[in-house]
């Protein structure tokens, strides 16, 4: 490999390397003035702007009055400084670098068989336009979402954060995909230790390619095997900017509209950007609803099974009678029934995600009619169990980022409850809390300091206090620059 | 500190967790439709001394239209528990006691010894201590449960509803099972229980709660009717509501029904000239609920007349019932002994062993204060226009 590299010129080597790739275009031309100076421009069709290459490179170069071709280095300088009118031009003689640039859409201009080339950024390809992310819709607030292109995404961030303190550190991950990854943070707000830790973990990654930020999320996780997320993810630039302002670090990954925010604590599952865009009473109510939703989605089947099969004395008599009535002649034990219904629900959910939208309606009809009505009438399942499954299903969508976690906790609770009733359910809950409290996200306790909860820490957890009162950043995340409102409470003067 | 190696420590933790799961009292997976839910039970005594129980089980009819019907499981046994277990052989399913609302006890059994038969209810894990104990005034207790419920087909549930609305009727005492047992163990106070009998309504026999059964210790000694029960409740400071009818107010032919809103009976033992006496001061707020005539009781003088009549009538009734209970049964159903103990512990210590004797001569001094706080209407009583 090394030998051939030396024997051949870079141009010849590239020609050889991509001989069977017809998208590689080698356009040879020469200068009008002096036809002995031969040029060859290399670019990939489809990733480059051909009009731009013609108008700004080929045309000026052919028409330029070049006559001294003895010193090619000199010639290249003249070309890149005076003749080529492109914004992003540099010279490179390393074969690896040239190929890398070509593959990311740049054009390389070679002079004769000289190894050094002028690299001109001519990248231009079809991009998805900026639209509202499907997975994180809001009623109020900005509607733009990230796209797959990293430059556009960074542009979206910059537009919201016009400060020199916004730092962007680029890394390349993936031996084959060479995906560009950008670590963003605000210089004097983000904790240096966290930035260092992020850098360290990203450096350690050895993988052939990453296609989505989920790859990264898993690769840099503190506890790889926990079902709970210790890194946040979002498709919205406003969310990322909000987290940056709180002192968090964001990672944007090329090729995916999903950005990662670090560190991520458990309460962030329940915070939605819209909380900050609507009245704080309403936002607080919504947050409480989300917490209740989490409780219901994880516990309703377990509590139902525990009450029905162990603690019948805890139910009001009328309720016991009506549940007993609907359970008459149902062939399965309550536990089997519960698992069956939860499974059917997950089945419907997964199917409706995978199914083409055109035939999507079939699912709802089959789901509603067959499962909902026919199964009850045929006495295969009891009606209360359908209600339990429905409540569980609906409430689990209140915290959409928690789907997988919920399914798992729900099952664990359900089995625990079916063995020893509420006693077992409580064992499950205690176990979950112990697990959550033992987690850390980049050194930050996952449950924050839940044991020593003070009012100041609670103002952005279950509550969303008015902005005037939200004077400090999350204490554990931004440890060195806590104040977000820097004027004095009474006088309004700026204080340091 | 004992040093354990890792494996041993792990095993120890596993054993601890498992034993804490396995050795807990109540873990028992049972499907809800397999339970025969007992709504109530009636306890009778057979001629040979064995116990006969009638369990009212809720029978759930399936299908699209769900129906609840009473089903009766009868069983005999030497003891209540044995009879209850034998019921399984009749029904196939185990009787589930936690939702039983009432226990109806026959008069004969109560007269013999109520504790002898009810220990099970006090001891069993499933039976609740807030179950209602009722004394049947019919021949058998089973007949009460076999009566016909009016709104609720399950008689026991209807009885439960009745007991819970006691405070707006006050014709029977509101005593839960644990309270009754608590009193039975306290020698000097006579426990009471509500009684139940059947009345004919729309040619069906419906159970009706009203009146009081008086116990002396664990034995039933007698009954009070509904009117006397109300008077007794005044003396127990247990009137929470209800109505009282003042008849022929101050010589007119009009009856006035007073609705009781709030009542407070202040009962204090006093020693006057060396004799123990109970001073009863009753403050009662009433509303004029109904006037069956056109006499004016709203104006100031009319109101005074009404108050006087009401006070007089209540005082008289109280005195009558008190004397009757004291002389006939010598049972301190009013809880006076306890009040003496609380207010005058020294005196109580001297007399508690002879409390029955003291009670036989105990006088009360009742004083009733009636406050009419409203007439429920802004106009005069209804009458034909002039």
mmCIF file with all atom_site columns, C-alpha atoms in Angstrom, chain B residues 2 8 176 290 345:
data_model
loop_
_atom_site.group_PDB
_atom_site.id
_atom_site.type_symbol
_atom_site.label_atom_id
_atom_site.label_alt_id
_atom_site.label_comp_id
_atom_site.label_asym_id
_atom_site.label_entity_id
_atom_site.label_seq_id
_atom_site.pdbx_PDB_ins_code
_atom_site.Cartn_x
_atom_site.Cartn_y
_atom_site.Cartn_z
_atom_site.occupancy
_atom_site.B_iso_or_equiv
_atom_site.pdbx_formal_charge
_atom_site.auth_seq_id
_atom_site.auth_comp_id
_atom_site.auth_asym_id
_atom_site.auth_atom_id
_atom_site.pdbx_PDB_model_num
ATOM 1 C CA . UNK B 1 2   ? -18.735 -11.444 62.078 1.00 0.00 ? 2   UNK B CA 1
ATOM 2 C CA . UNK B 1 8   ? -21.897 -16.405 52.431 1.00 0.00 ? 8   UNK B CA 1
ATOM 3 C CA . UNK B 1 176 ? -69.762 -1.218  65.736 1.00 0.00 ? 176 UNK B CA 1
ATOM 4 C CA . UNK B 1 290 ? -93.130 20.829  60.259 1.00 0.00 ? 290 UNK B CA 1
ATOM 5 C CA . UNK B 1 345 ? -61.582 8.649   90.064 1.00 0.00 ? 345 UNK B CA 1
#
